[in-house]
Coordinates of C-alpha atoms in Angstrom, one line a residue:
M1 CA 20.9 -2.5 -5.6
S2 CA 20.5 0.3 -8.1
G3 CA 23.5 2.6 -8.3
V4 CA 21.7 5.8 -9.0
L5 CA 19.2 7.9 -7.2
L6 CA 15.8 6.7 -8.3
W7 CA 12.1 7.1 -7.7
V8 CA 9.0 5.0 -7.1
I9 CA 5.5 3.9 -8.1
C10 CA 3.2 1.2 -6.8
P11 CA 2.6 -1.5 -9.4
K12 CA -0.6 -1.6 -11.5
E13 CA -2.5 -4.5 -12.9
N14 CA -0.6 -6.6 -15.5
A15 CA -3.0 -9.4 -16.5
S16 CA -0.9 -10.5 -19.5
F17 CA 1.9 -11.5 -17.1
A18 CA 2.4 -15.2 -16.4
A19 CA 1.4 -14.8 -12.7
T20 CA -2.2 -14.3 -11.7
T21 CA -1.4 -11.8 -9.0
S22 CA -2.5 -8.3 -9.9
Y23 CA -1.4 -5.0 -8.4
S24 CA -3.1 -1.6 -8.4
L25 CA -1.5 1.8 -8.2
V26 CA -3.1 2.6 -4.9
P27 CA -4.2 -0.1 -2.3
K28 CA -7.9 -0.6 -2.2
N29 CA -8.0 0.1 1.5
R30 CA -6.3 3.4 1.6
A31 CA -5.0 3.8 5.1
R32 CA -4.7 7.2 6.5
V33 CA -1.2 7.7 7.8
R34 CA -0.4 10.4 10.3
S35 CA 2.6 12.5 9.6
H36 CA 5.5 12.9 12.0
N37 CA 8.4 15.3 11.5
S38 CA 11.8 13.8 11.1
K39 CA 14.1 15.3 13.7
G40 CA 16.5 17.6 11.9
C41 CA 20.0 18.3 13.1
S42 CA 20.2 21.4 15.2
R43 CA 23.9 21.1 15.6
L44 CA 26.7 19.0 14.3
N45 CA 28.7 17.1 16.8
F46 CA 30.7 14.0 15.8
S47 CA 29.7 11.1 18.1
S48 CA 32.4 9.1 19.8
G49 CA 31.2 5.7 18.9
V50 CA 28.6 3.4 17.4
F51 CA 26.1 1.6 19.6
A52 CA 23.4 -1.1 19.7
A53 CA 20.5 -2.3 17.6
A54 CA 17.4 -0.4 16.6
S55 CA 14.0 -1.8 15.9
L56 CA 13.0 -3.4 12.7
S57 CA 11.2 -1.4 10.0
S58 CA 7.6 -0.5 10.9
A59 CA 6.7 -1.0 7.2
V60 CA 6.5 -4.7 7.7
A61 CA 4.7 -4.8 11.0
S62 CA 1.4 -6.3 9.9
P63 CA 1.6 -9.7 8.1
P64 CA -2.0 -9.7 6.7
R65 CA -1.3 -6.7 4.5
S66 CA 0.1 -6.9 1.0
S67 CA 3.5 -5.4 0.2
V68 CA 1.8 -2.7 -1.8
E69 CA -0.2 -1.6 1.3
K70 CA 2.8 -1.7 3.5
V71 CA 4.8 0.5 1.1
Y72 CA 1.9 2.9 0.4
E73 CA 1.7 3.8 4.1
V74 CA 5.3 5.0 3.9
V75 CA 4.5 6.9 0.7
L76 CA 1.6 8.7 2.4
K77 CA 3.8 9.6 5.4
Q78 CA 6.4 11.2 3.1
A79 CA 3.8 13.2 1.2
A80 CA 2.4 14.4 4.5
L81 CA 5.8 15.7 5.6
V82 CA 6.0 17.8 2.4
K83 CA 2.6 19.2 3.0
E84 CA 3.3 20.0 6.6
Q85 CA 6.5 21.8 5.8
K86 CA 4.7 23.8 3.1
K87 CA 2.2 25.1 5.6
E88 CA 5.0 26.1 8.0
R89 CA 7.3 27.8 5.6
A90 CA 7.9 28.0 1.9
L91 CA 11.0 26.0 0.9
D92 CA 12.9 28.2 -1.5
V93 CA 16.3 26.7 -1.9
R94 CA 17.2 29.2 -4.6
K95 CA 17.2 31.9 -2.0
E96 CA 20.1 30.2 -0.3
N97 CA 22.3 30.0 -3.4
G98 CA 25.5 32.0 -3.1
Q99 CA 25.1 32.6 0.6
T100 CA 28.0 31.9 3.0
E101 CA 27.4 28.9 5.3
S102 CA 26.6 30.5 8.7
M103 CA 27.5 27.4 10.7
T104 CA 30.7 27.4 12.7
R105 CA 31.6 24.2 11.0
G106 CA 30.8 25.5 7.5
D107 CA 34.2 24.6 6.1
L108 CA 33.9 21.1 7.4
L109 CA 30.5 20.7 5.8
N110 CA 31.8 22.0 2.5
E111 CA 34.6 19.4 2.6
A112 CA 32.0 16.7 3.5
Y113 CA 29.8 17.6 0.5
N114 CA 32.9 17.8 -1.8
R115 CA 33.8 14.3 -0.8
C116 CA 30.3 13.1 -1.6
S117 CA 30.5 14.7 -5.0
E118 CA 33.8 12.8 -5.7
V119 CA 32.2 9.5 -4.8
C120 CA 29.2 10.2 -7.0
A121 CA 31.4 11.3 -9.9
E122 CA 33.4 8.2 -9.6
Y123 CA 30.7 5.6 -9.4
A124 CA 27.7 7.2 -11.1
K125 CA 29.2 9.3 -13.8
T126 CA 26.1 9.8 -16.0
F127 CA 23.9 10.6 -13.1
Y128 CA 26.5 13.0 -11.7
L129 CA 26.6 15.0 -14.9
G130 CA 22.8 15.3 -14.7
T131 CA 23.0 16.7 -11.1
L132 CA 25.2 19.5 -12.3
L133 CA 22.1 21.2 -13.8
M134 CA 20.5 21.3 -10.3
T135 CA 20.8 24.2 -8.0
P136 CA 24.0 23.9 -5.9
E137 CA 22.1 23.3 -2.6
R138 CA 20.0 20.5 -4.2
R139 CA 22.8 18.7 -5.9
R140 CA 24.9 18.7 -2.7
A141 CA 21.9 17.1 -0.9
V142 CA 21.5 14.5 -3.7
W143 CA 25.2 13.6 -3.5
A144 CA 24.9 13.1 0.3
I145 CA 21.9 10.7 -0.1
Y146 CA 23.7 8.8 -2.9
V147 CA 26.8 8.2 -0.8
W148 CA 24.8 7.0 2.1
C149 CA 22.9 4.6 -0.1
R150 CA 26.1 3.3 -1.7
R151 CA 27.8 2.8 1.6
T152 CA 24.7 0.9 2.8
D153 CA 24.7 -1.3 -0.3
E154 CA 28.4 -2.0 0.1
L155 CA 27.9 -3.5 3.5
V156 CA 26.4 -6.6 1.9
D157 CA 27.7 -6.4 -1.7
G158 CA 31.2 -4.9 -1.2
P159 CA 34.6 -6.5 -0.6
N160 CA 33.9 -7.0 3.1
A161 CA 30.4 -8.4 2.7
S162 CA 31.5 -11.9 4.0
H163 CA 32.2 -10.3 7.3
I164 CA 29.0 -8.4 7.7
T165 CA 26.6 -9.7 10.4
P166 CA 23.1 -8.7 11.5
K167 CA 24.8 -6.9 14.5
A168 CA 26.9 -4.8 12.0
L169 CA 23.7 -3.7 10.3
D170 CA 22.2 -2.9 13.7
R171 CA 25.2 -0.7 14.5
W172 CA 24.8 1.0 11.0
E173 CA 21.1 1.7 11.9
Q174 CA 22.1 3.2 15.2
R175 CA 24.5 5.5 13.3
L176 CA 21.6 6.5 11.1
N177 CA 19.5 7.4 14.1
E178 CA 22.4 9.5 15.5
L179 CA 23.0 11.4 12.3
F180 CA 19.2 12.3 12.1
E181 CA 19.6 13.6 15.6
G182 CA 22.5 15.9 14.5
R183 CA 25.3 13.6 15.8
P184 CA 27.1 12.4 12.7
Y185 CA 29.9 9.8 13.0
D186 CA 32.1 10.9 10.1
M187 CA 32.2 13.4 7.3
Y188 CA 29.9 11.6 4.9
D189 CA 27.3 11.3 7.8
A190 CA 27.8 15.0 8.4
A191 CA 26.7 15.8 4.9
L192 CA 23.6 13.7 5.2
S193 CA 22.8 15.0 8.7
N194 CA 22.9 18.6 7.3
T195 CA 20.7 17.6 4.3
V196 CA 18.0 16.0 6.4
S197 CA 17.9 19.1 8.6
K198 CA 17.0 21.3 5.5
Y199 CA 14.5 19.1 3.7
P200 CA 11.4 17.2 4.7
V201 CA 13.1 13.8 4.6
D202 CA 11.9 11.1 7.0
I203 CA 14.1 8.4 8.5
Q204 CA 11.8 5.5 7.6
P205 CA 13.0 5.0 4.0
F206 CA 16.6 4.9 5.2
K207 CA 15.6 2.3 7.9
D208 CA 13.8 0.3 5.2
M209 CA 16.9 0.2 3.0
I210 CA 18.8 -1.3 5.9
E211 CA 16.0 -3.8 6.3
G212 CA 16.6 -4.8 2.6
M213 CA 20.3 -5.5 3.5
R214 CA 19.1 -7.7 6.4
M215 CA 17.0 -9.6 3.9
D216 CA 20.0 -10.2 1.7
L217 CA 21.8 -11.8 4.7
K218 CA 19.1 -14.3 5.4
K219 CA 17.0 -14.8 2.3
S220 CA 17.9 -16.1 -1.2
R221 CA 14.5 -17.1 -2.6
Y222 CA 11.2 -15.2 -3.1
K223 CA 8.0 -17.3 -3.2
D224 CA 6.0 -14.8 -5.3
F225 CA 6.1 -11.3 -6.7
D226 CA 4.5 -9.8 -3.5
E227 CA 7.7 -10.8 -1.6
L228 CA 10.0 -9.6 -4.4
Y229 CA 8.2 -6.3 -4.7
L230 CA 8.8 -5.6 -1.0
Y231 CA 12.5 -6.4 -1.5
C232 CA 12.7 -4.1 -4.5
Y233 CA 11.1 -1.3 -2.5
Y234 CA 13.6 -1.8 0.4
V235 CA 16.8 -1.8 -1.7
A236 CA 15.8 0.7 -4.5
G237 CA 12.3 2.2 -4.2
T238 CA 13.3 3.8 -0.9
V239 CA 15.8 6.0 -2.7
G240 CA 12.9 7.8 -4.4
L241 CA 11.3 8.6 -1.1
M242 CA 14.6 10.0 0.1
S243 CA 15.3 12.1 -3.0
V244 CA 11.9 13.6 -4.1
P245 CA 11.9 16.2 -1.2
V246 CA 15.3 17.3 -2.4
M247 CA 14.6 17.3 -6.1
G248 CA 11.4 19.2 -5.6
I249 CA 8.0 19.2 -7.3
A250 CA 7.5 21.7 -10.1
P251 CA 5.4 24.7 -8.9
E252 CA 3.2 24.3 -11.9
S253 CA 2.4 20.7 -11.3
K254 CA -1.2 19.9 -10.7
A255 CA -0.5 16.3 -9.5
S256 CA -1.2 15.5 -5.9
T257 CA 1.8 15.2 -3.6
E258 CA 0.9 11.6 -3.0
S259 CA 0.9 10.8 -6.7
V260 CA 4.4 12.3 -7.1
Y261 CA 5.7 10.2 -4.2
N262 CA 3.8 7.3 -5.6
A263 CA 5.5 8.0 -8.8
A264 CA 8.6 8.0 -6.8
L265 CA 8.3 4.2 -6.6
A266 CA 8.2 3.2 -10.2
L267 CA 11.7 4.0 -11.4
G268 CA 13.2 2.3 -8.3
I269 CA 11.2 -0.8 -8.7
A270 CA 11.8 -0.9 -12.5
N271 CA 15.6 -0.4 -12.1
Q272 CA 15.8 -3.1 -9.4
L273 CA 13.8 -5.6 -11.5
T274 CA 16.2 -4.8 -14.4
N275 CA 19.2 -5.4 -12.2
I276 CA 17.7 -8.8 -11.2
L277 CA 17.1 -9.8 -14.8
R278 CA 20.5 -8.7 -15.9
D279 CA 22.3 -10.6 -13.1
V280 CA 20.5 -13.9 -13.1
G281 CA 23.6 -15.9 -13.9
E282 CA 25.8 -13.9 -11.5
D283 CA 23.3 -14.3 -8.7
A284 CA 22.9 -18.0 -9.4
R285 CA 26.6 -18.6 -8.9
R286 CA 26.2 -17.1 -5.5
G287 CA 23.3 -19.4 -4.7
R288 CA 20.7 -16.7 -5.1
I289 CA 17.6 -16.6 -7.2
Y290 CA 15.7 -13.3 -7.2
L291 CA 12.8 -14.5 -9.4
P292 CA 9.3 -15.4 -8.1
Q293 CA 9.3 -19.1 -7.4
D294 CA 5.6 -19.5 -8.2
E295 CA 6.1 -17.9 -11.6
L296 CA 9.1 -20.1 -12.4
A297 CA 6.9 -23.2 -11.6
Q298 CA 4.1 -21.9 -13.8
A299 CA 6.6 -21.6 -16.7
G300 CA 7.7 -25.2 -16.1
L301 CA 11.1 -24.0 -14.7
S302 CA 12.9 -24.8 -11.4
D303 CA 16.0 -23.7 -9.5
E304 CA 17.9 -26.5 -11.2
D305 CA 17.2 -24.9 -14.6
I306 CA 18.6 -21.6 -13.3
F307 CA 21.7 -23.2 -12.0
E308 CA 22.2 -25.2 -15.2
G309 CA 22.0 -22.0 -17.2
K310 CA 20.6 -23.2 -20.5
V311 CA 18.5 -20.8 -22.7
T312 CA 15.4 -22.8 -23.7
D313 CA 12.1 -21.8 -25.2
K314 CA 10.6 -22.0 -21.8
W315 CA 13.2 -19.6 -20.4
R316 CA 12.7 -17.2 -23.3
S317 CA 9.0 -17.2 -22.7
F318 CA 9.4 -16.6 -19.0
M319 CA 11.9 -13.8 -19.6
K320 CA 9.6 -12.0 -22.0
G321 CA 7.0 -11.8 -19.3
Q322 CA 9.5 -10.6 -16.7
I323 CA 10.8 -7.9 -19.1
K324 CA 7.2 -6.8 -19.9
R325 CA 6.5 -6.2 -16.3
A326 CA 9.7 -4.2 -15.8
R327 CA 8.8 -2.0 -18.8
M328 CA 5.4 -1.5 -17.2
F329 CA 7.1 0.1 -14.2
F330 CA 9.3 2.2 -16.5
D331 CA 6.1 3.4 -18.3
E332 CA 4.6 4.4 -15.0
A333 CA 7.8 6.2 -13.9
E334 CA 7.8 8.3 -17.1
K335 CA 4.5 9.8 -16.2
G336 CA 6.0 11.3 -13.0
V337 CA 9.2 12.8 -14.2
A338 CA 7.4 15.9 -15.6
E339 CA 6.1 16.7 -12.1
L340 CA 9.7 17.2 -10.8
N341 CA 11.3 20.6 -10.5
D342 CA 12.6 21.4 -14.0
A343 CA 16.3 21.5 -12.9
S344 CA 16.0 18.0 -11.4
R345 CA 14.5 16.2 -14.4
W346 CA 17.6 15.5 -16.5
P347 CA 19.4 13.0 -14.1
V348 CA 16.1 11.1 -13.6
W349 CA 15.5 10.9 -17.4
A350 CA 19.1 9.8 -18.0
S351 CA 18.7 7.0 -15.4
L352 CA 15.4 5.9 -16.8
L353 CA 16.5 5.8 -20.5
L354 CA 19.8 4.0 -19.7
Y355 CA 18.2 1.3 -17.6
K356 CA 15.5 0.7 -20.2
Q357 CA 18.2 -0.1 -22.7
I358 CA 19.6 -2.9 -20.5
L359 CA 16.3 -4.7 -21.1
D360 CA 16.8 -4.2 -24.8
S361 CA 20.3 -5.7 -24.4
I362 CA 18.9 -8.8 -22.7
E363 CA 16.6 -9.3 -25.7
A364 CA 19.5 -8.7 -28.1
N365 CA 21.5 -11.5 -26.3
D366 CA 18.6 -13.9 -27.0
Y367 CA 17.7 -13.9 -23.3
D368 CA 21.0 -15.4 -22.3
N369 CA 21.5 -13.7 -18.9
F370 CA 23.3 -16.8 -17.6
S371 CA 26.6 -16.3 -19.4
K372 CA 26.3 -12.9 -21.0
R373 CA 26.0 -9.6 -19.0
A374 CA 23.7 -7.1 -20.7
Y375 CA 25.1 -3.6 -20.7
V376 CA 24.8 -0.2 -22.4
G377 CA 28.0 0.8 -24.2
K378 CA 29.6 4.2 -23.8
T379 CA 28.4 5.4 -27.2
K380 CA 24.8 4.6 -26.4
K381 CA 25.2 6.1 -23.0
F382 CA 26.4 9.4 -24.3
A383 CA 23.8 9.4 -27.1
S384 CA 21.1 9.1 -24.4
L385 CA 22.2 12.2 -22.6
P386 CA 20.9 14.8 -25.2
V387 CA 17.7 12.8 -25.5
A388 CA 17.2 12.9 -21.7
Y389 CA 18.0 16.6 -21.7
G390 CA 15.5 17.2 -24.5
R391 CA 12.8 15.4 -22.5
A392 CA 13.7 17.3 -19.3
I393 CA 13.4 20.7 -20.9
M394 CA 10.1 19.8 -22.6
G395 CA 8.8 19.3 -19.1
G396 CA 5.4 18.9 -18.0
S397 CA 2.2 17.6 -19.3
S398 CA 0.8 16.2 -16.1
K399 CA -0.4 12.8 -16.9
F400 CA -1.8 12.0 -13.6
A401 CA -3.0 15.4 -12.7
K402 CA -6.1 15.0 -10.6
P403 CA -6.6 16.9 -7.4
A404 CA -4.2 19.8 -7.0
R405 CA -1.5 19.7 -4.3
S406 CA -2.6 21.3 -1.1

């Protein structure tokens, strides 16, 4: 899973790609999704235990629909929450800056947020630096979301992954339900519980991320890009839907709320596709292949070729198509960064530019992602920061500005 807070966009048509499947930015049958408020925490009480299973994600309830349609329903729901809150009250986080926490457990909350900042600084250094430009309230909220996502990812990718069962994920989802109801289990949960009570953040993307962890427990092959796209949304695209309400949309943006949330998908999908392409060899050694099976077959490749790990002309040609598609998602993500609140753009630009360079590194390694791990060195990382900052302060030519936000 991607290690930074990201965003999202539905895929568009890419006819040059090896596969014949095409995707559009918005599903042809645009379903109207009714909005429902997430239940914010009215109080903070630490629960005494963790209980039984919750239901599976509603985003995958209807098999006939494509993955794009399933995800787009969640996008519309998130956008509707922002619109509804805007009508009820103006969200002005700057107003809260410098104020003393009025809650009786204010000191505990401050400590919880401080711990989240330490985790973010340790495991996402570049992104953490970018968050320091955000308002104090927003960066605390972003840290809380990052920590929850990291802890969720660690369940199936961390040192205790071999001991994780579906029941453990059910208990984790029950903890999620409780923190959204204002009953956090520990300090990290308390920070997130406080965050979701202040911003129009819905629980569904969090549940969907847990569903992605369930997929990792039972699935090691993906028959086509439609299946892979849904997985990428679950484990990375969801983070965008969680974080956009916190990062905020620029007041001067003329883009629709839906398009900004839709643009919240692209960077998440792009980064996860990049992770997959970077880690082909590592995943193969674990018996996993996160590449569309039909596209491998069309390229004259098989699972055996992946496990053998030889870079051939067929493999190079296949990888060129995969990298081209990942870059297409990065291109779509770039269009949306300018729509964010100006103080929130730098960490997003930094993430985008750094991950794009991983694709460059794969190419520089002659597409050998079996025995060589593509990475961006420290020098290049630090060189990217001022570039990202420059793009952030240049701000906003709204490239998908169509109807104004209501």
